[in-house]
Each structure stands twice: as C-alpha cells, then as structure tokens.
C-alpha cells in the first residue's frame, strides 16, 4: 500500500491559489489594487516607458554615461556609509530610549520622528548655516562628502531607531540577568543574547535607511553643492538632466535608482519572511 501523501489535482491547487480570503472580500482587494495601480504602478510604468524612449541602447548609454556613473557611485558610496553609521548610532539611541531614564526622555523620543515631518530642504538650510562657509562653530562641510553624510544621517536615523526600539522593548530581561549571574560581561551578553534577537530589526532598519538615502534630494541639495564626481548625488544629476532638456536621460537614471531601491526592499522582504518562518518552526 502506498503511504505517500497524494498531491491535490492541478485544477484544485489553482483554485486554492485564486481563492480570496479575509474580511474585506474581492471588492476591498480590488479597490486596494486599483488605488496602488493609480498611485504607484502607473507612474512607474510611465517613467519606465520614458526611459526606453530611445530603445535599450539609448537607456544603457544614458545610465552608463560617465557623469551618470559618477553620480551613482557617489550616491551608493555615501548611502552605504550613512547606513553603517545608522546601524551603530540608531541601535545605541534605541537602547538609551528603552533602557535608560533621564529628564527630557519624552522630548527626545518625539524628536526622533522630526525628520519624517520636517521638509528635508529645511534640514539642508540649517546644515548649510551650521557647517557652511560662515559656520559659527568653525566646521566647514559645505560641498564635501562628509556634509552629504551628515545630511543623510539626519533624514534616515529614525528608520533604525524605530525598527529596533519595539523589539528591544519585548526582549526578556530575565535571560540577560541569567547570563550576568553566570559571569557573562555586558559585551558577551549583548553579542550572544541580544544581537541575534535585534539582528533582523537592525537589518530591516538599515535597509530602509539605505533605500531612503539612495533617492534623497532635499537635504543634500544645498549642503552638498552638487559638484560632479565629488558631491553630486543621483537625484541632483536627474534634476540637471531635466534642466538641460534631456528627460530621457533623467528617466533612465531614475529607473536605475528605482531598481536599486526595489532590490534592497525585496531582499529585506525575503529576509523578513524567512526569519518569521524560522520563528514559527522553532515554537
């Protein structure tokens, strides 16, 4: 007797895949898909069509032009540096907000979300006044890559903090206390107990920060200076191409940025799904 489980018929599997479940029903799902299509998919499709207006060769020439490659290299390099800084400092800020008590803690906690609400061009103006040619503190970062790093760190810090903070709140403190009672120092406890727990949240926040930094414009437009091969971000290059009436080139570089951001978010989604699946299997 064959004890192997029988596979459901192909038609049955297809019906199962197409089955709509949930509380909103087909009408709600259709409305959501229509809205996303109008707001997200349609503009992206129009941008992609525009970028290939001169064919694949025209798209490739626009993306691989020396000035375009220089701006993409600066963008990716600075975004990686900012992401690494945010991984360390964002985790530290989240730790202080969760584990420490101090006067003004509520104000600091609210301050973390300020970059979400503040127009980023305001950040660029403030940074230019603080670190520009007439810096009141004697630090001149105008038209330098460190200036770009400071500007992007300002707008991307909340992503890591807000990703790590809720996970840190839920961490079982008794496990840390048990490790300490067994003689483990603070670093050993953090590395062996806390870091594996916080790791997925840190990676998620870092990926979101990187994706945001890739496409940022407002916070770097003044402090960066837009110097080709040095401080010109890809977003500034896109604006430059529009100003000189090269919309196809601008669209092509925009699509390149979209691909980088999409791949980053896709990797994060796959990582999050696998992490959630492992947690379910371990229970």
PDB file of C-alpha atoms in Angstrom:
ATOM      1  CA  UNK A   1       0.000   0.000   0.000  1.00  0.00           C
ATOM      2  CA  UNK A   2       1.352   3.399  -0.997  1.00  0.00           C
ATOM      3  CA  UNK A   3       1.641   5.620   2.086  1.00  0.00           C
ATOM      4  CA  UNK A   4       2.823   8.697   0.156  1.00  0.00           C
ATOM      5  CA  UNK A   5       0.519  11.680   0.552  1.00  0.00           C
ATOM      6  CA  UNK A   6      -1.448  12.344  -2.568  1.00  0.00           C
ATOM      7  CA  UNK A   7      -0.948  15.656  -4.289  1.00  0.00           C
ATOM      8  CA  UNK A   8      -4.150  17.588  -4.954  1.00  0.00           C
ATOM      9  CA  UNK A   9      -5.138  17.876  -8.596  1.00  0.00           C
ATOM     10  CA  UNK A  10      -3.653  20.763 -10.529  1.00  0.00           C
ATOM     11  CA  UNK A  11      -7.043  22.401 -11.002  1.00  0.00           C
ATOM     12  CA  UNK A  12      -7.683  22.157  -7.262  1.00  0.00           C
ATOM     13  CA  UNK A  13      -4.323  23.791  -6.496  1.00  0.00           C
ATOM     14  CA  UNK A  14      -5.098  26.571  -8.961  1.00  0.00           C
ATOM     15  CA  UNK A  15      -8.481  27.220  -7.335  1.00  0.00           C
ATOM     16  CA  UNK A  16      -6.820  27.261  -3.919  1.00  0.00           C
ATOM     17  CA  UNK A  17      -4.269  29.829  -5.123  1.00  0.00           C
ATOM     18  CA  UNK A  18      -7.005  32.029  -6.599  1.00  0.00           C
ATOM     19  CA  UNK A  19      -9.263  31.799  -3.531  1.00  0.00           C
ATOM     20  CA  UNK A  20      -9.887  35.164  -1.845  1.00  0.00           C
ATOM     21  CA  UNK A  21      -9.876  35.105   1.957  1.00  0.00           C
ATOM     22  CA  UNK A  22     -10.064  37.771   4.610  1.00  0.00           C
ATOM     23  CA  UNK A  23     -12.551  40.307   5.895  1.00  0.00           C
ATOM     24  CA  UNK A  24     -12.635  42.853   3.056  1.00  0.00           C
ATOM     25  CA  UNK A  25     -13.551  40.479   0.248  1.00  0.00           C
ATOM     26  CA  UNK A  26     -12.992  40.867  -3.508  1.00  0.00           C
ATOM     27  CA  UNK A  27     -14.354  44.442  -3.568  1.00  0.00           C
ATOM     28  CA  UNK A  28     -11.881  45.648  -0.941  1.00  0.00           C
ATOM     29  CA  UNK A  29      -8.964  43.884  -2.595  1.00  0.00           C
ATOM     30  CA  UNK A  30      -9.945  45.278  -5.993  1.00  0.00           C
ATOM     31  CA  UNK A  31     -10.165  48.809  -4.580  1.00  0.00           C
ATOM     32  CA  UNK A  32      -6.743  48.497  -2.955  1.00  0.00           C
ATOM     33  CA  UNK A  33      -5.180  47.150  -6.152  1.00  0.00           C
ATOM     34  CA  UNK A  34      -6.784  49.918  -8.224  1.00  0.00           C
ATOM     35  CA  UNK A  35      -5.533  52.601  -5.855  1.00  0.00           C
ATOM     36  CA  UNK A  36      -1.999  51.201  -5.816  1.00  0.00           C
ATOM     37  CA  UNK A  37      -2.074  50.951  -9.605  1.00  0.00           C
ATOM     38  CA  UNK A  38      -3.048  54.606  -9.987  1.00  0.00           C
ATOM     39  CA  UNK A  39      -0.671  55.948  -7.353  1.00  0.00           C
ATOM     40  CA  UNK A  40       2.338  53.637  -7.750  1.00  0.00           C
ATOM     41  CA  UNK A  41       2.272  51.312 -10.740  1.00  0.00           C
ATOM     42  CA  UNK A  42       1.026  53.741 -13.379  1.00  0.00           C
ATOM     43  CA  UNK A  43       3.642  56.456 -12.666  1.00  0.00           C
ATOM     44  CA  UNK A  44       6.408  53.847 -12.506  1.00  0.00           C
ATOM     45  CA  UNK A  45       5.250  52.349 -15.788  1.00  0.00           C
ATOM     46  CA  UNK A  46       5.199  55.791 -17.419  1.00  0.00           C
ATOM     47  CA  UNK A  47       8.702  56.502 -16.114  1.00  0.00           C
ATOM     48  CA  UNK A  48       9.989  53.170 -17.419  1.00  0.00           C
ATOM     49  CA  UNK A  49       8.447  53.729 -20.853  1.00  0.00           C
ATOM     50  CA  UNK A  50      10.013  57.195 -20.978  1.00  0.00           C
ATOM     51  CA  UNK A  51      13.438  55.831 -20.061  1.00  0.00           C
ATOM     52  CA  UNK A  52      13.313  53.398 -23.013  1.00  0.00           C
ATOM     53  CA  UNK A  53      12.136  56.010 -25.498  1.00  0.00           C
ATOM     54  CA  UNK A  54      15.419  55.653 -27.407  1.00  0.00           C
ATOM     55  CA  UNK A  55      15.477  51.870 -27.078  1.00  0.00           C
ATOM     56  CA  UNK A  56      17.640  49.652 -24.925  1.00  0.00           C
ATOM     57  CA  UNK A  57      20.864  51.098 -26.326  1.00  0.00           C
ATOM     58  CA  UNK A  58      19.698  54.624 -25.516  1.00  0.00           C
ATOM     59  CA  UNK A  59      18.787  53.567 -21.982  1.00  0.00           C
ATOM     60  CA  UNK A  60      22.141  51.875 -21.477  1.00  0.00           C
ATOM     61  CA  UNK A  61      24.063  54.850 -22.865  1.00  0.00           C
ATOM     62  CA  UNK A  62      22.186  57.206 -20.532  1.00  0.00           C
ATOM     63  CA  UNK A  63      22.840  55.078 -17.437  1.00  0.00           C
ATOM     64  CA  UNK A  64      26.490  54.359 -18.247  1.00  0.00           C
ATOM     65  CA  UNK A  65      27.419  57.904 -19.242  1.00  0.00           C
ATOM     66  CA  UNK A  66      30.484  58.971 -17.218  1.00  0.00           C
ATOM     67  CA  UNK A  67      28.622  61.741 -15.394  1.00  0.00           C
ATOM     68  CA  UNK A  68      25.707  59.406 -14.603  1.00  0.00           C
ATOM     69  CA  UNK A  69      28.037  56.697 -13.284  1.00  0.00           C
ATOM     70  CA  UNK A  70      29.885  59.239 -11.159  1.00  0.00           C
ATOM     71  CA  UNK A  71      26.660  60.431  -9.544  1.00  0.00           C
ATOM     72  CA  UNK A  72      25.502  56.854  -8.944  1.00  0.00           C
ATOM     73  CA  UNK A  73      28.849  55.924  -7.390  1.00  0.00           C
ATOM     74  CA  UNK A  74      28.729  58.922  -5.037  1.00  0.00           C
ATOM     75  CA  UNK A  75      25.122  58.121  -4.127  1.00  0.00           C
ATOM     76  CA  UNK A  76      25.733  54.454  -3.367  1.00  0.00           C
ATOM     77  CA  UNK A  77      29.002  55.105  -1.501  1.00  0.00           C
ATOM     78  CA  UNK A  78      27.571  57.831   0.718  1.00  0.00           C
ATOM     79  CA  UNK A  79      24.386  55.814   1.323  1.00  0.00           C
ATOM     80  CA  UNK A  80      26.403  52.794   2.464  1.00  0.00           C
ATOM     81  CA  UNK A  81      28.465  54.936   4.861  1.00  0.00           C
ATOM     82  CA  UNK A  82      25.318  56.547   6.263  1.00  0.00           C
ATOM     83  CA  UNK A  83      23.675  53.150   6.686  1.00  0.00           C
ATOM     84  CA  UNK A  84      26.638  51.777   8.637  1.00  0.00           C
ATOM     85  CA  UNK A  85      26.640  54.850  10.890  1.00  0.00           C
ATOM     86  CA  UNK A  86      22.916  54.488  11.464  1.00  0.00           C
ATOM     87  CA  UNK A  87      23.285  50.821  12.371  1.00  0.00           C
ATOM     88  CA  UNK A  88      25.570  51.772  15.261  1.00  0.00           C
ATOM     89  CA  UNK A  89      24.108  55.077  16.365  1.00  0.00           C
ATOM     90  CA  UNK A  90      20.480  54.134  15.713  1.00  0.00           C
ATOM     91  CA  UNK A  91      20.837  50.993  17.816  1.00  0.00           C
ATOM     92  CA  UNK A  92      22.543  52.996  20.559  1.00  0.00           C
ATOM     93  CA  UNK A  93      19.781  55.643  20.559  1.00  0.00           C
ATOM     94  CA  UNK A  94      17.095  52.950  20.676  1.00  0.00           C
ATOM     95  CA  UNK A  95      18.913  51.279  23.573  1.00  0.00           C
ATOM     96  CA  UNK A  96      19.096  54.545  25.550  1.00  0.00           C
ATOM     97  CA  UNK A  97      15.422  55.309  24.935  1.00  0.00           C
ATOM     98  CA  UNK A  98      14.330  51.853  26.104  1.00  0.00           C
ATOM     99  CA  UNK A  99      16.745  51.009  28.892  1.00  0.00           C
ATOM    100  CA  UNK A 100      17.604  54.400  30.455  1.00  0.00           C
ATOM    101  CA  UNK A 101      15.595  57.036  32.271  1.00  0.00           C
ATOM    102  CA  UNK A 102      16.604  60.689  32.131  1.00  0.00           C
ATOM    103  CA  UNK A 103      14.989  64.146  32.167  1.00  0.00           C
ATOM    104  CA  UNK A 104      13.500  65.058  28.790  1.00  0.00           C
ATOM    105  CA  UNK A 105      13.293  61.463  27.583  1.00  0.00           C
ATOM    106  CA  UNK A 106       9.803  62.009  26.148  1.00  0.00           C
ATOM    107  CA  UNK A 107      11.019  65.066  24.237  1.00  0.00           C
ATOM    108  CA  UNK A 108      13.974  63.134  22.787  1.00  0.00           C
ATOM    109  CA  UNK A 109      11.691  60.254  21.838  1.00  0.00           C
ATOM    110  CA  UNK A 110       9.409  62.649  19.953  1.00  0.00           C
ATOM    111  CA  UNK A 111      12.407  64.371  18.378  1.00  0.00           C
ATOM    112  CA  UNK A 112      13.411  61.140  16.636  1.00  0.00           C
ATOM    113  CA  UNK A 113      10.388  61.401  14.345  1.00  0.00           C
ATOM    114  CA  UNK A 114      11.090  65.019  13.372  1.00  0.00           C
ATOM    115  CA  UNK A 115      12.806  64.130  10.056  1.00  0.00           C
ATOM    116  CA  UNK A 116       9.580  62.397   8.996  1.00  0.00           C
ATOM    117  CA  UNK A 117       7.595  65.616   9.395  1.00  0.00           C
ATOM    118  CA  UNK A 118      10.171  68.283   8.584  1.00  0.00           C
ATOM    119  CA  UNK A 119      10.647  69.259   4.909  1.00  0.00           C
ATOM    120  CA  UNK A 120      14.117  67.982   4.092  1.00  0.00           C
ATOM    121  CA  UNK A 121      15.066  71.221   2.332  1.00  0.00           C
ATOM    122  CA  UNK A 122      14.805  72.871   5.769  1.00  0.00           C
ATOM    123  CA  UNK A 123      17.411  70.419   7.052  1.00  0.00           C
ATOM    124  CA  UNK A 124      19.699  71.409   4.185  1.00  0.00           C
ATOM    125  CA  UNK A 125      19.291  75.110   5.021  1.00  0.00           C
ATOM    126  CA  UNK A 126      20.024  74.501   8.704  1.00  0.00           C
ATOM    127  CA  UNK A 127      23.059  72.335   7.937  1.00  0.00           C
ATOM    128  CA  UNK A 128      24.384  74.932   5.483  1.00  0.00           C
ATOM    129  CA  UNK A 129      24.059  77.644   8.140  1.00  0.00           C
ATOM    130  CA  UNK A 130      25.767  75.425  10.702  1.00  0.00           C
ATOM    131  CA  UNK A 131      28.519  73.856   8.600  1.00  0.00           C
ATOM    132  CA  UNK A 132      28.732  76.200   5.604  1.00  0.00           C
ATOM    133  CA  UNK A 133      31.350  78.832   4.696  1.00  0.00           C
ATOM    134  CA  UNK A 134      30.259  81.067   7.617  1.00  0.00           C
ATOM    135  CA  UNK A 135      29.985  78.257  10.153  1.00  0.00           C
ATOM    136  CA  UNK A 136      29.543  79.646  13.685  1.00  0.00           C
ATOM    137  CA  UNK A 137      31.361  76.622  15.113  1.00  0.00           C
ATOM    138  CA  UNK A 138      34.262  76.630  12.661  1.00  0.00           C
ATOM    139  CA  UNK A 139      33.372  73.340  10.939  1.00  0.00           C
ATOM    140  CA  UNK A 140      33.093  73.636   7.156  1.00  0.00           C
ATOM    141  CA  UNK A 141      31.381  70.718   5.438  1.00  0.00           C
ATOM    142  CA  UNK A 142      29.814  72.549   2.519  1.00  0.00           C
ATOM    143  CA  UNK A 143      30.346  70.798  -0.843  1.00  0.00           C
ATOM    144  CA  UNK A 144      32.024  67.780   0.783  1.00  0.00           C
ATOM    145  CA  UNK A 145      31.043  64.148   1.095  1.00  0.00           C
ATOM    146  CA  UNK A 146      31.090  64.348   4.920  1.00  0.00           C
ATOM    147  CA  UNK A 147      28.456  67.065   4.519  1.00  0.00           C
ATOM    148  CA  UNK A 148      26.348  64.632   2.499  1.00  0.00           C
ATOM    149  CA  UNK A 149      26.797  62.008   5.197  1.00  0.00           C
ATOM    150  CA  UNK A 150      25.613  64.388   7.931  1.00  0.00           C
ATOM    151  CA  UNK A 151      22.579  65.442   5.879  1.00  0.00           C
ATOM    152  CA  UNK A 152      21.550  61.885   5.048  1.00  0.00           C
ATOM    153  CA  UNK A 153      22.181  60.704   8.607  1.00  0.00           C
ATOM    154  CA  UNK A 154      19.660  63.299   9.771  1.00  0.00           C
ATOM    155  CA  UNK A 155      16.857  62.115   7.482  1.00  0.00           C
ATOM    156  CA  UNK A 156      17.487  58.361   7.864  1.00  0.00           C
ATOM    157  CA  UNK A 157      18.166  57.997  11.605  1.00  0.00           C
ATOM    158  CA  UNK A 158      14.508  57.277  12.552  1.00  0.00           C
ATOM    159  CA  UNK A 159      14.381  54.134  10.401  1.00  0.00           C
ATOM    160  CA  UNK A 160      16.878  52.182  12.509  1.00  0.00           C
ATOM    161  CA  UNK A 161      15.694  53.602  15.829  1.00  0.00           C
ATOM    162  CA  UNK A 162      12.032  52.836  15.202  1.00  0.00           C
ATOM    163  CA  UNK A 163      12.842  49.364  13.878  1.00  0.00           C
ATOM    164  CA  UNK A 164      14.974  48.346  16.861  1.00  0.00           C
ATOM    165  CA  UNK A 165      13.019  50.060  19.637  1.00  0.00           C
ATOM    166  CA  UNK A 166       9.896  47.834  19.751  1.00  0.00           C
ATOM    167  CA  UNK A 167      11.970  44.653  19.536  1.00  0.00           C
ATOM    168  CA  UNK A 168      14.192  45.824  22.378  1.00  0.00           C
ATOM    169  CA  UNK A 169      11.121  46.555  24.492  1.00  0.00           C
ATOM    170  CA  UNK A 170       9.931  42.960  24.065  1.00  0.00           C
ATOM    171  CA  UNK A 171      13.282  41.350  24.945  1.00  0.00           C
ATOM    172  CA  UNK A 172      13.098  39.127  28.028  1.00  0.00           C
ATOM    173  CA  UNK A 173      15.293  40.787  30.651  1.00  0.00           C
ATOM    174  CA  UNK A 174      15.457  37.590  32.704  1.00  0.00           C
ATOM    175  CA  UNK A 175      17.666  35.953  30.086  1.00  0.00           C
ATOM    176  CA  UNK A 176      20.144  38.812  30.371  1.00  0.00           C
ATOM    177  CA  UNK A 177      20.073  38.568  34.147  1.00  0.00           C
ATOM    178  CA  UNK A 178      20.704  34.835  33.959  1.00  0.00           C
ATOM    179  CA  UNK A 179      23.698  35.411  31.694  1.00  0.00           C
ATOM    180  CA  UNK A 180      25.062  38.025  34.076  1.00  0.00           C
ATOM    181  CA  UNK A 181      24.642  35.648  37.019  1.00  0.00           C
ATOM    182  CA  UNK A 182      26.722  33.091  35.142  1.00  0.00           C
ATOM    183  CA  UNK A 183      29.570  35.568  34.809  1.00  0.00           C
ATOM    184  CA  UNK A 184      28.977  36.980  31.323  1.00  0.00           C
ATOM    185  CA  UNK A 185      30.077  40.585  30.884  1.00  0.00           C
ATOM    186  CA  UNK A 186      27.934  43.219  29.132  1.00  0.00           C
ATOM    187  CA  UNK A 187      29.553  42.766  25.728  1.00  0.00           C
ATOM    188  CA  UNK A 188      29.208  38.976  25.833  1.00  0.00           C
ATOM    189  CA  UNK A 189      25.555  39.282  26.853  1.00  0.00           C
ATOM    190  CA  UNK A 190      24.853  41.723  24.041  1.00  0.00           C
ATOM    191  CA  UNK A 191      26.719  39.687  21.425  1.00  0.00           C
ATOM    192  CA  UNK A 192      25.329  36.259  22.293  1.00  0.00           C
ATOM    193  CA  UNK A 193      21.816  37.058  23.536  1.00  0.00           C
ATOM    194  CA  UNK A 194      20.624  40.460  22.367  1.00  0.00           C
ATOM    195  CA  UNK A 195      22.271  40.781  18.966  1.00  0.00           C
ATOM    196  CA  UNK A 196      20.659  37.629  17.478  1.00  0.00           C
ATOM    197  CA  UNK A 197      17.283  38.957  18.616  1.00  0.00           C
ATOM    198  CA  UNK A 198      17.848  42.517  17.430  1.00  0.00           C
ATOM    199  CA  UNK A 199      19.635  41.473  14.240  1.00  0.00           C
ATOM    200  CA  UNK A 200      16.562  41.220  11.965  1.00  0.00           C
ATOM    201  CA  UNK A 201      15.248  44.591  13.173  1.00  0.00           C
ATOM    202  CA  UNK A 202      18.650  46.238  12.705  1.00  0.00           C
ATOM    203  CA  UNK A 203      18.955  44.849   9.172  1.00  0.00           C
ATOM    204  CA  UNK A 204      15.420  45.943   8.343  1.00  0.00           C
ATOM    205  CA  UNK A 205      16.018  49.473   9.587  1.00  0.00           C
ATOM    206  CA  UNK A 206      19.367  49.638   7.797  1.00  0.00           C
ATOM    207  CA  UNK A 207      17.786  48.572   4.522  1.00  0.00           C
ATOM    208  CA  UNK A 208      15.039  51.173   4.809  1.00  0.00           C
ATOM    209  CA  UNK A 209      17.616  53.848   5.639  1.00  0.00           C
ATOM    210  CA  UNK A 210      19.712  52.854   2.631  1.00  0.00           C
ATOM    211  CA  UNK A 211      16.717  52.934   0.288  1.00  0.00           C
ATOM    212  CA  UNK A 212      15.739  56.373   1.581  1.00  0.00           C
ATOM    213  CA  UNK A 213      19.281  57.727   1.230  1.00  0.00           C
ATOM    214  CA  UNK A 214      19.540  56.481  -2.359  1.00  0.00           C
ATOM    215  CA  UNK A 215      16.736  58.751  -3.527  1.00  0.00           C
ATOM    216  CA  UNK A 216      17.151  61.715  -1.166  1.00  0.00           C
ATOM    217  CA  UNK A 217      17.287  65.195  -2.667  1.00  0.00           C
ATOM    218  CA  UNK A 218      16.085  67.967  -0.355  1.00  0.00           C
ATOM    219  CA  UNK A 219      18.567  67.527   2.494  1.00  0.00           C
ATOM    220  CA  UNK A 220      21.634  67.404   0.206  1.00  0.00           C
ATOM    221  CA  UNK A 221      20.768  69.991  -2.421  1.00  0.00           C
ATOM    222  CA  UNK A 222      22.378  72.917  -0.557  1.00  0.00           C
ATOM    223  CA  UNK A 223      24.965  71.376   1.767  1.00  0.00           C
ATOM    224  CA  UNK A 224      26.274  69.057  -0.965  1.00  0.00           C
ATOM    225  CA  UNK A 225      26.849  71.641  -3.637  1.00  0.00           C
ATOM    226  CA  UNK A 226      26.229  69.199  -6.478  1.00  0.00           C
ATOM    227  CA  UNK A 227      29.840  69.095  -7.658  1.00  0.00           C
ATOM    228  CA  UNK A 228      30.268  66.448 -10.411  1.00  0.00           C
ATOM    229  CA  UNK A 229      32.460  63.474  -9.459  1.00  0.00           C
ATOM    230  CA  UNK A 230      32.589  64.716  -5.868  1.00  0.00           C
ATOM    231  CA  UNK A 231      29.274  65.569  -4.226  1.00  0.00           C
ATOM    232  CA  UNK A 232      26.669  65.306  -6.979  1.00  0.00           C
ATOM    233  CA  UNK A 233      24.018  62.815  -5.909  1.00  0.00           C
ATOM    234  CA  UNK A 234      21.986  60.928  -8.498  1.00  0.00           C
ATOM    235  CA  UNK A 235      18.869  62.932  -7.602  1.00  0.00           C
ATOM    236  CA  UNK A 236      20.745  66.157  -8.374  1.00  0.00           C
ATOM    237  CA  UNK A 237      22.002  64.694 -11.636  1.00  0.00           C
ATOM    238  CA  UNK A 238      18.412  63.869 -12.602  1.00  0.00           C
ATOM    239  CA  UNK A 239      17.353  67.454 -11.984  1.00  0.00           C
ATOM    240  CA  UNK A 240      20.317  68.672 -14.017  1.00  0.00           C
ATOM    241  CA  UNK A 241      19.315  66.488 -16.967  1.00  0.00           C
ATOM    242  CA  UNK A 242      15.774  67.869 -16.852  1.00  0.00           C
ATOM    243  CA  UNK A 243      17.100  71.435 -16.799  1.00  0.00           C
ATOM    244  CA  UNK A 244      19.194  70.832 -19.938  1.00  0.00           C
ATOM    245  CA  UNK A 245      16.186  69.224 -21.662  1.00  0.00           C
ATOM    246  CA  UNK A 246      17.298  65.592 -21.514  1.00  0.00           C
ATOM    247  CA  UNK A 247      14.243  63.963 -19.926  1.00  0.00           C
ATOM    248  CA  UNK A 248      15.075  60.515 -21.317  1.00  0.00           C
ATOM    249  CA  UNK A 249      18.451  60.520 -19.558  1.00  0.00           C
ATOM    250  CA  UNK A 250      16.784  61.714 -16.351  1.00  0.00           C
ATOM    251  CA  UNK A 251      14.193  58.937 -16.600  1.00  0.00           C
ATOM    252  CA  UNK A 252      16.874  56.311 -17.237  1.00  0.00           C
ATOM    253  CA  UNK A 253      18.879  57.241 -14.126  1.00  0.00           C
ATOM    254  CA  UNK A 254      15.611  57.407 -12.160  1.00  0.00           C
ATOM    255  CA  UNK A 255      14.832  53.841 -13.201  1.00  0.00           C
ATOM    256  CA  UNK A 256      18.331  52.792 -12.096  1.00  0.00           C
ATOM    257  CA  UNK A 257      17.654  54.281  -8.652  1.00  0.00           C
ATOM    258  CA  UNK A 258      14.276  52.546  -8.534  1.00  0.00           C
ATOM    259  CA  UNK A 259      15.888  49.209  -9.331  1.00  0.00           C
ATOM    260  CA  UNK A 260      18.470  49.647  -6.561  1.00  0.00           C
ATOM    261  CA  UNK A 261      15.800  50.610  -4.035  1.00  0.00           C
ATOM    262  CA  UNK A 262      13.436  47.841  -5.141  1.00  0.00           C
ATOM    263  CA  UNK A 263      16.123  45.159  -4.895  1.00  0.00           C
ATOM    264  CA  UNK A 264      17.030  46.410  -1.418  1.00  0.00           C
ATOM    265  CA  UNK A 265      13.420  46.247  -0.250  1.00  0.00           C
ATOM    266  CA  UNK A 266      12.913  42.864  -1.932  1.00  0.00           C
ATOM    267  CA  UNK A 267      15.897  41.379  -0.117  1.00  0.00           C
ATOM    268  CA  UNK A 268      14.540  42.793   3.143  1.00  0.00           C
ATOM    269  CA  UNK A 269      11.125  41.222   2.490  1.00  0.00           C
ATOM    270  CA  UNK A 270      12.641  37.812   1.717  1.00  0.00           C
ATOM    271  CA  UNK A 271      14.829  38.028   4.823  1.00  0.00           C
ATOM    272  CA  UNK A 272      11.861  39.029   6.996  1.00  0.00           C
ATOM    273  CA  UNK A 273       9.716  36.187   5.643  1.00  0.00           C
ATOM    274  CA  UNK A 274      12.434  33.610   6.280  1.00  0.00           C
ATOM    275  CA  UNK A 275      13.025  34.961   9.780  1.00  0.00           C
ATOM    276  CA  UNK A 276       9.323  34.784  10.592  1.00  0.00           C
ATOM    277  CA  UNK A 277       9.139  31.257   9.193  1.00  0.00           C
ATOM    278  CA  UNK A 278      12.072  30.109  11.342  1.00  0.00           C
ATOM    279  CA  UNK A 279      10.483  31.648  14.431  1.00  0.00           C
ATOM    280  CA  UNK A 280       7.226  29.778  13.768  1.00  0.00           C
ATOM    281  CA  UNK A 281       9.056  26.494  13.252  1.00  0.00           C
ATOM    282  CA  UNK A 282      11.011  26.941  16.487  1.00  0.00           C
ATOM    283  CA  UNK A 283       7.834  27.329  18.550  1.00  0.00           C
TER     284      UNK A 283
END
